[in-house]
Short mmCIF file of C-alpha atoms in Angstrom, two decimals:
data_model
loop_
_atom_site.label_atom_id
_atom_site.label_comp_id
_atom_site.label_asym_id
_atom_site.label_seq_id
_atom_site.Cartn_x
_atom_site.Cartn_y
_atom_site.Cartn_z
CA MET A 1 -8.47 -22.80 1.97
CA PRO A 2 -10.99 -20.22 0.75
CA PRO A 3 -9.99 -17.64 -1.88
CA VAL A 4 -8.06 -14.69 -0.49
CA ASN A 5 -11.00 -12.33 -0.95
CA ALA A 6 -13.57 -14.65 0.60
CA PRO A 7 -15.21 -13.55 3.86
CA TYR A 8 -13.63 -15.02 6.97
CA ARG A 9 -15.38 -18.11 8.33
CA PRO A 10 -14.12 -20.16 11.26
CA GLU A 11 -14.38 -23.36 9.22
CA GLY A 12 -12.07 -21.76 6.63
CA LEU A 13 -9.11 -21.75 9.01
CA THR A 14 -6.63 -24.59 8.74
CA ALA A 15 -5.16 -26.30 11.79
CA ARG A 16 -2.10 -24.08 11.37
CA PRO A 17 -2.49 -21.16 13.79
CA LEU A 18 -0.95 -18.48 11.58
CA HIS A 19 -3.45 -15.83 10.49
CA ALA A 20 -3.70 -12.16 9.52
CA ARG A 21 -6.26 -9.88 11.14
CA ILE A 22 -7.75 -7.07 9.04
CA ASP A 23 -9.41 -4.09 10.71
CA ALA A 24 -11.48 -2.10 8.22
CA ASP A 25 -12.45 0.40 10.92
CA ALA A 26 -8.76 1.33 11.18
CA VAL A 27 -8.77 2.19 7.47
CA ALA A 28 -11.81 4.43 7.98
CA HIS A 29 -10.05 6.14 10.90
CA ASN A 30 -6.87 6.68 8.86
CA LEU A 31 -8.85 8.10 5.96
CA ALA A 32 -10.50 10.60 8.30
CA ARG A 33 -7.10 11.46 9.78
CA LEU A 34 -5.66 12.18 6.34
CA ARG A 35 -8.71 14.17 5.35
CA ALA A 36 -8.32 16.28 8.51
CA ALA A 37 -4.74 17.12 7.46
CA LEU A 38 -6.13 18.95 4.43
CA PRO A 39 -7.86 22.32 4.50
CA ALA A 40 -11.63 22.23 4.72
CA GLY A 41 -14.08 24.02 2.48
CA ALA A 42 -15.09 24.22 -1.14
CA GLY A 43 -11.53 24.53 -2.44
CA ALA A 44 -10.10 21.61 -0.46
CA PRO A 45 -8.26 18.92 -2.42
CA ARG A 46 -10.20 15.80 -3.17
CA LEU A 47 -8.77 12.46 -2.12
CA TRP A 48 -8.07 9.32 -4.10
CA ALA A 49 -7.57 6.30 -1.84
CA THR A 50 -4.78 4.27 -3.41
CA VAL A 51 -5.75 0.60 -3.44
CA LYS A 52 -3.06 -0.93 -5.61
CA ALA A 53 -1.91 -4.51 -4.95
CA ASP A 54 -5.35 -5.57 -3.69
CA ALA A 55 -5.43 -2.68 -1.24
CA TYR A 56 -1.82 -3.21 -0.11
CA GLY A 57 -2.58 -6.85 0.62
CA HIS A 58 -5.60 -6.11 2.81
CA GLY A 59 -8.14 -7.26 0.23
CA MET A 60 -10.19 -4.74 -1.73
CA ALA A 61 -13.48 -6.45 -0.90
CA ARG A 62 -12.65 -6.31 2.80
CA ILE A 63 -11.79 -2.62 3.06
CA LEU A 64 -13.89 -1.01 0.31
CA PRO A 65 -16.78 -0.18 2.70
CA ALA A 66 -14.28 1.72 4.88
CA LEU A 67 -13.38 3.98 1.94
CA ARG A 68 -16.82 5.49 1.50
CA GLY A 69 -15.37 8.82 2.66
CA ALA A 70 -12.89 8.94 -0.23
CA ASP A 71 -13.67 10.94 -3.35
CA GLY A 72 -12.18 8.27 -5.58
CA LEU A 73 -10.01 5.17 -5.76
CA ALA A 74 -6.60 4.84 -7.41
CA VAL A 75 -5.74 1.45 -8.92
CA LEU A 76 -2.97 0.15 -11.16
CA HIS A 77 -4.79 -1.58 -14.01
CA LEU A 78 -8.02 -1.09 -15.91
CA ASN A 79 -9.07 -4.58 -14.83
CA ASP A 80 -8.75 -3.41 -11.22
CA ALA A 81 -11.01 -0.46 -12.01
CA LEU A 82 -13.64 -2.75 -13.49
CA ALA A 83 -13.41 -5.01 -10.44
CA CYS A 84 -14.10 -2.00 -8.20
CA ARG A 85 -17.16 -1.22 -10.27
CA ARG A 86 -18.39 -4.80 -9.83
CA MET A 87 -17.95 -4.41 -6.07
CA GLY A 88 -20.27 -1.42 -6.16
CA TRP A 89 -17.90 1.56 -6.21
CA GLN A 90 -19.59 4.34 -8.18
CA GLY A 91 -17.10 7.17 -7.68
CA ALA A 92 -14.10 8.29 -9.69
CA ILE A 93 -11.30 5.79 -10.34
CA LEU A 94 -7.76 6.78 -11.29
CA VAL A 95 -5.82 4.17 -13.28
CA TYR A 96 -2.10 4.65 -12.67
CA GLY A 97 -1.04 2.22 -15.40
CA GLY A 98 -3.17 3.85 -18.08
CA LEU A 99 -3.04 1.82 -21.28
CA TYR A 100 -0.54 -0.90 -22.09
CA SER A 101 -1.73 -1.59 -25.65
CA PRO A 102 -4.32 -0.39 -28.17
CA ALA A 103 -6.61 -3.22 -27.02
CA ASP A 104 -6.71 -1.71 -23.52
CA ALA A 105 -8.55 1.30 -24.91
CA LEU A 106 -11.61 -0.92 -25.34
CA LEU A 107 -11.71 -1.44 -21.56
CA VAL A 108 -11.94 2.30 -20.94
CA ASP A 109 -15.59 2.40 -21.96
CA ALA A 110 -16.96 2.85 -18.44
CA PRO A 111 -18.02 6.05 -16.68
CA GLY A 112 -15.90 7.91 -14.16
CA LEU A 113 -12.46 6.71 -15.25
CA HIS A 114 -9.32 8.85 -15.01
CA LEU A 115 -6.33 7.59 -17.02
CA VAL A 116 -2.71 8.42 -16.28
CA ILE A 117 -0.94 8.98 -19.61
CA THR A 118 2.80 8.42 -19.71
CA HIS A 119 3.71 8.38 -23.42
CA ALA A 120 2.36 9.76 -26.69
CA ALA A 121 1.23 6.43 -28.16
CA GLN A 122 -1.43 6.12 -25.44
CA LEU A 123 -3.08 9.28 -26.75
CA GLU A 124 -3.06 7.85 -30.27
CA TRP A 125 -4.74 4.67 -29.02
CA LEU A 126 -7.48 6.71 -27.35
CA ALA A 127 -8.02 8.71 -30.54
CA GLN A 128 -8.82 5.50 -32.41
CA ALA A 129 -11.06 3.90 -29.78
CA PRO A 130 -14.85 4.16 -30.21
CA LEU A 131 -15.76 5.14 -26.63
CA ALA A 132 -19.20 6.01 -25.30
CA HIS A 133 -17.71 7.38 -22.05
CA ARG A 134 -15.00 10.00 -22.07
CA PRO A 135 -12.15 9.31 -19.62
CA ALA A 136 -10.40 12.17 -17.91
CA ILE A 137 -6.70 12.38 -18.78
CA TRP A 138 -3.80 12.95 -16.36
CA LEU A 139 -0.45 13.62 -17.98
CA ARG A 140 2.34 12.27 -15.81
CA PHE A 141 5.50 14.32 -15.50
CA ALA A 142 8.63 12.14 -15.20
CA GLY A 143 9.85 14.44 -12.42
CA ASP A 144 12.70 13.47 -10.13
CA ILE A 145 11.67 9.81 -9.91
CA HIS A 146 12.12 9.12 -13.65
CA HIS A 147 9.98 6.00 -13.77
CA THR A 148 7.35 6.76 -16.39
CA GLY A 149 6.00 10.01 -17.78
CA PHE A 150 6.92 12.90 -20.02
CA ALA A 151 10.19 14.78 -19.73
CA ALA A 152 10.07 18.56 -19.40
CA ASP A 153 10.89 19.08 -23.09
CA ASP A 154 8.05 16.81 -24.21
CA TYR A 155 5.36 17.79 -21.75
CA ARG A 156 3.71 20.71 -23.55
CA ALA A 157 3.46 18.84 -26.83
CA ALA A 158 1.75 16.00 -24.96
CA PHE A 159 -0.61 18.50 -23.35
CA ASP A 160 -1.53 19.98 -26.73
CA ALA A 161 -2.26 16.49 -28.10
CA ALA A 162 -4.40 15.64 -25.06
CA ARG A 163 -6.34 18.89 -25.29
CA ALA A 164 -6.99 18.20 -28.98
CA LEU A 165 -8.64 14.89 -28.02
CA SER A 166 -10.72 16.71 -25.42
CA ARG A 167 -11.88 19.35 -27.92
CA ARG A 168 -12.93 16.55 -30.28
CA GLY A 169 -15.08 15.09 -27.52
CA LEU A 170 -12.98 11.92 -27.25
CA THR A 171 -11.71 12.51 -23.73
CA GLY A 172 -12.60 14.66 -20.76
CA GLU A 173 -10.57 17.10 -18.71
CA VAL A 174 -6.77 17.08 -18.91
CA GLY A 175 -4.87 17.23 -15.62
CA HIS A 176 -1.26 17.22 -14.46
CA LEU A 177 0.20 14.50 -12.23
CA ASN A 178 3.57 14.25 -10.51
CA HIS A 179 5.06 11.82 -7.98
CA TYR A 180 7.94 12.95 -5.78
CA ALA A 181 10.91 10.61 -5.33
CA ARG A 182 11.82 11.96 -1.87
CA ALA A 183 8.59 13.15 -0.26
CA ASP A 184 9.50 11.39 3.00
CA GLU A 185 12.48 13.74 3.45
CA ALA A 186 12.23 17.24 4.91
CA ASP A 187 13.91 18.83 1.87
CA GLY A 188 12.67 16.30 -0.66
CA VAL A 189 9.87 18.23 -2.35
CA GLY A 190 10.83 21.88 -2.81
CA ASN A 191 13.06 21.65 -5.88
CA ALA A 192 11.02 18.88 -7.50
CA ASP A 193 7.81 20.84 -7.09
CA ALA A 194 9.38 24.02 -8.46
CA VAL A 195 10.47 22.21 -11.61
CA PHE A 196 7.03 20.65 -12.05
CA ARG A 197 5.25 23.98 -11.57
CA GLN A 198 7.51 25.60 -14.13
CA VAL A 199 6.70 22.86 -16.65
CA ILE A 200 2.92 23.28 -16.25
CA ALA A 201 2.94 27.06 -15.86
CA GLY A 202 0.06 28.60 -17.79
CA LEU A 203 -1.53 25.26 -18.63
CA PRO A 204 -5.13 24.78 -17.47
CA GLY A 205 -6.32 21.71 -15.64
CA PRO A 206 -6.28 20.16 -12.16
CA VAL A 207 -3.05 19.12 -10.42
CA SER A 208 -2.23 16.04 -8.32
CA THR A 209 1.13 15.47 -6.61
CA SER A 210 0.83 14.15 -3.06
CA ASN A 211 1.15 10.61 -1.74
CA SER A 212 0.97 9.83 1.99
CA ALA A 213 4.37 11.29 2.83
CA ALA A 214 3.82 14.47 0.81
CA LEU A 215 0.38 14.99 2.31
CA LEU A 216 1.58 14.59 5.90
CA ALA A 217 4.96 16.33 5.67
CA HIS A 218 4.33 18.99 3.04
CA GLY A 219 0.73 19.92 3.70
CA ALA A 220 0.91 23.42 2.24
CA ARG A 221 1.93 22.04 -1.14
CA ALA A 222 -0.74 19.35 -0.96
CA ALA A 223 -3.32 22.03 -0.22
CA ASP A 224 -2.32 23.79 -3.44
CA THR A 225 -3.48 20.84 -5.57
CA GLN A 226 -6.88 19.51 -6.58
CA TRP A 227 -6.32 15.82 -5.76
CA VAL A 228 -4.13 13.94 -3.26
CA ARG A 229 -3.33 10.22 -3.50
CA PRO A 230 -2.49 8.63 -0.11
CA GLY A 231 -1.71 4.93 -0.01
CA LEU A 232 0.47 3.52 2.77
CA ALA A 233 -0.90 5.76 5.54
CA LEU A 234 -4.44 4.58 4.80
CA TYR A 235 -3.40 1.18 6.09
CA GLY A 236 -1.86 2.52 9.28
CA ALA A 237 1.86 2.52 8.50
CA SER A 238 4.11 5.56 8.73
CA PRO A 239 5.91 6.66 5.56
CA PHE A 240 8.66 8.25 7.68
CA ALA A 241 11.76 6.77 9.29
CA ASP A 242 11.63 9.21 12.22
CA ARG A 243 7.89 9.26 13.02
CA SER A 244 5.80 6.27 13.99
CA ALA A 245 2.26 5.56 12.91
CA ALA A 246 1.12 6.13 16.49
CA GLN A 247 2.73 9.57 16.49
CA LEU A 248 0.80 10.35 13.32
CA ASP A 249 -2.46 9.05 14.85
CA LEU A 250 -2.64 6.21 12.34
CA ARG A 251 -4.02 2.80 13.32
CA PRO A 252 -2.65 -0.44 11.84
CA ALA A 253 -5.20 -2.17 9.64
CA MET A 254 -3.33 -5.47 9.42
CA SER A 255 -1.75 -7.56 12.15
CA LEU A 256 -0.06 -10.93 11.76
CA HIS A 257 -0.45 -13.59 14.46
CA SER A 258 0.84 -17.08 15.14
CA GLN A 259 1.78 -19.39 18.01
CA VAL A 260 4.76 -21.15 19.48
CA VAL A 261 4.60 -24.68 18.04
CA GLY A 262 7.83 -26.06 19.46
CA ILE A 263 10.46 -25.35 22.12
CA GLN A 264 14.15 -26.21 21.92
CA ARG A 265 16.65 -26.09 24.78
CA VAL A 266 19.82 -25.04 23.03
CA LYS A 267 23.26 -25.41 24.59
CA ALA A 268 25.88 -22.66 24.59
CA GLY A 269 27.77 -22.64 21.29
CA ALA A 270 25.03 -24.46 19.35
CA GLY A 271 23.66 -23.03 16.12
CA VAL A 272 20.02 -22.22 15.46
CA GLY A 273 18.46 -22.48 12.02
CA TYR A 274 20.00 -22.95 8.59
CA SER A 275 23.79 -22.49 8.44
CA GLY A 276 23.78 -21.92 12.19
CA ALA A 277 23.30 -18.23 11.47
CA PHE A 278 22.70 -17.65 15.18
CA VAL A 279 25.00 -19.22 17.75
CA ALA A 280 23.70 -19.39 21.31
CA PRO A 281 26.07 -17.49 23.65
CA ASP A 282 24.64 -19.39 26.62
CA ALA A 283 22.15 -22.15 27.20
CA MET A 284 18.76 -20.80 26.18
CA ARG A 285 15.16 -21.67 25.36
CA VAL A 286 14.21 -21.14 21.74
CA GLY A 287 10.62 -21.02 20.52
CA ILE A 288 9.65 -22.28 17.08
CA VAL A 289 6.90 -20.17 15.50
CA THR A 290 4.87 -21.26 12.52
CA CYS A 291 5.48 -18.50 9.98
CA GLY A 292 8.07 -18.28 7.22
CA TYR A 293 9.06 -16.67 3.99
CA ALA A 294 6.49 -18.74 2.05
CA ASP A 295 3.86 -16.84 4.06
CA GLY A 296 5.35 -13.47 3.12
CA TYR A 297 7.49 -12.87 6.20
CA PRO A 298 10.83 -11.51 4.95
CA ARG A 299 13.53 -14.17 4.69
CA HIS A 300 16.20 -11.50 5.04
CA ALA A 301 14.96 -10.41 8.49
CA ILE A 302 17.97 -10.53 10.79
CA THR A 303 18.56 -11.78 14.31
CA GLY A 304 17.10 -9.15 16.59
CA THR A 305 14.05 -8.38 14.48
CA PRO A 306 11.34 -7.73 17.09
CA VAL A 307 8.62 -10.28 17.83
CA ILE A 308 5.94 -10.23 20.53
CA VAL A 309 5.40 -13.46 22.50
CA ASP A 310 2.42 -13.39 24.88
CA GLY A 311 2.60 -9.60 25.01
CA VAL A 312 6.35 -9.54 25.73
CA ARG A 313 8.83 -8.11 23.25
CA THR A 314 11.60 -10.49 22.23
CA ARG A 315 13.57 -11.19 19.06
CA LEU A 316 13.95 -13.37 16.01
CA LEU A 317 16.94 -15.74 15.99
CA GLY A 318 18.86 -16.90 12.93
CA ARG A 319 17.42 -17.29 9.47
CA VAL A 320 13.73 -17.39 8.63
CA SER A 321 12.88 -20.66 6.87
CA MET A 322 10.06 -21.44 4.47
CA ASP A 323 7.44 -22.27 7.10
CA MET A 324 8.86 -21.34 10.49
CA MET A 325 11.20 -19.14 12.47
CA ALA A 326 13.01 -19.26 15.80
CA VAL A 327 12.53 -16.71 18.59
CA ASP A 328 14.27 -16.05 21.88
CA LEU A 329 12.14 -17.17 24.84
CA GLY A 330 14.55 -15.78 27.43
CA PRO A 331 12.33 -12.73 28.11
CA VAL A 332 9.26 -15.01 28.23
CA PRO A 333 10.13 -17.83 30.64
CA HIS A 334 6.51 -18.92 30.97
CA ALA A 335 6.06 -19.45 27.21
CA CYS A 336 4.92 -22.90 26.17
CA ILE A 337 3.55 -24.62 23.08
CA GLY A 338 0.44 -22.71 22.05
CA THR A 339 1.60 -19.36 23.45
CA PRO A 340 0.38 -16.57 21.14
CA VAL A 341 2.85 -14.64 18.97
CA THR A 342 2.40 -11.29 17.23
CA LEU A 343 4.65 -10.74 14.22
CA TRP A 344 3.51 -7.20 13.40
CA GLY A 345 0.65 -4.75 13.74
CA ALA A 346 -0.41 -5.19 17.40
CA HIS A 347 0.98 -4.87 20.94
CA GLY A 348 3.02 -1.86 19.85
CA LEU A 349 4.95 -3.73 17.14
CA ALA A 350 4.55 -1.59 14.02
CA VAL A 351 4.92 -3.24 10.63
CA GLU A 352 7.37 -0.52 9.61
CA GLU A 353 9.64 -1.46 12.55
CA VAL A 354 9.77 -5.07 11.37
CA ALA A 355 10.34 -3.89 7.79
CA ALA A 356 13.21 -1.63 8.82
CA SER A 357 14.91 -4.49 10.64
CA ALA A 358 14.58 -6.57 7.47
CA GLY A 359 15.97 -3.81 5.27
CA THR A 360 12.73 -3.14 3.44
CA ILE A 361 9.57 -1.04 3.74
CA ALA A 362 6.17 -1.62 5.29
CA ALA A 363 4.38 -1.79 1.94
CA ASP A 364 6.59 -4.72 0.95
CA LEU A 365 5.39 -6.74 3.95
CA LEU A 366 1.72 -5.76 3.73
CA ALA A 367 1.37 -6.35 0.00
CA GLY A 368 3.60 -9.41 0.08
CA LEU A 369 1.60 -11.49 2.54
CA ASN A 370 0.92 -14.81 0.86
CA ALA A 371 -2.57 -15.97 -0.03
CA ARG A 372 -2.08 -19.14 1.99
CA VAL A 373 -2.31 -17.08 5.20
CA PRO A 374 -5.94 -17.20 6.44
CA VAL A 375 -7.60 -13.86 7.19
CA GLN A 376 -9.73 -12.97 10.17
CA LEU A 377 -11.84 -9.81 10.15
CA ALA A 378 -11.78 -7.61 13.22
CA SER A 379 -15.53 -7.09 12.97
CA GLN A 380 -16.02 -10.82 13.48
CA ASP A 381 -13.83 -10.79 16.59
CA SER A 382 -16.48 -8.74 18.37
CA ALA A 383 -19.30 -10.87 16.93
CA ARG A 384 -17.97 -14.03 18.54
#
């Protein structure tokens, strides 16, 4: 099988019919949709397209051309930033992970980098690094998520240390970055933002706070910043439990497809799958679909998780195994071996709906798709 980032070629597909379909045009549409949610004009926030986890599993090389309308990219590691440069991206790049060791400071020596700084030692490492290019600095406030970043009592001292580096010509502008823990909730931003604004009150520098949920649900606050950082919505998934991607005018950029590869006629009272997790209430036809948890489909998806068979909505039965799953063919009496199956992202089956049924989130499914799943590009669908 070709490397995960290799262009799709028909000869690259294995005999196994499982494949993911990536639509870069959908990413371009979603980017424009998110841009339209922001105010226009000279003072409008700029937009970093978050492309962590190989662009949420879509493949950076595949979707980078669709992000030409972004003002910058946001990645996790410095190595990711350098890879984007090798792919031809010339704009700004935000590095969420900043520096993990003094040796990482040597990788910063490239133009247009913005580093997120989460503890004081990172500033000391930068002070000792002989850099030809000055990275911009974003101090992360720990905020209400308390993952990484400076607490309120430590923030101003960190700002003073960062500004000292800037005055010495070792770094560029110093900005302020926050990430809300509950931006997908109607009341999830107000108090957190008030605390953050109090911490940075009177301090110069640009501000960045908004991910996809904050941008779409709390637009006025997003408009009062200099940079926004959408991720999930770029790939066509809704960050909200009560609003679908379609309602937000977002288009799915990834769909997962397979086929029925076997049919079982199961008697009433018989179990299906490991441990007989599903027991047939009546005699029924069960389809076996080639896709399992080794492909990235969630093992913990429960009976009833929606599946589309030949355009008809039906359900998963029993436990997902390593390479296959069972589905109810009752609603699809004409199904046979070779009948197409959609597992998410097309025919009205949103990836976030599948994720919710499995007790997880859409990003987990998108970024977790295994490299053994071949990829087909939507642009090549129309070319054939």
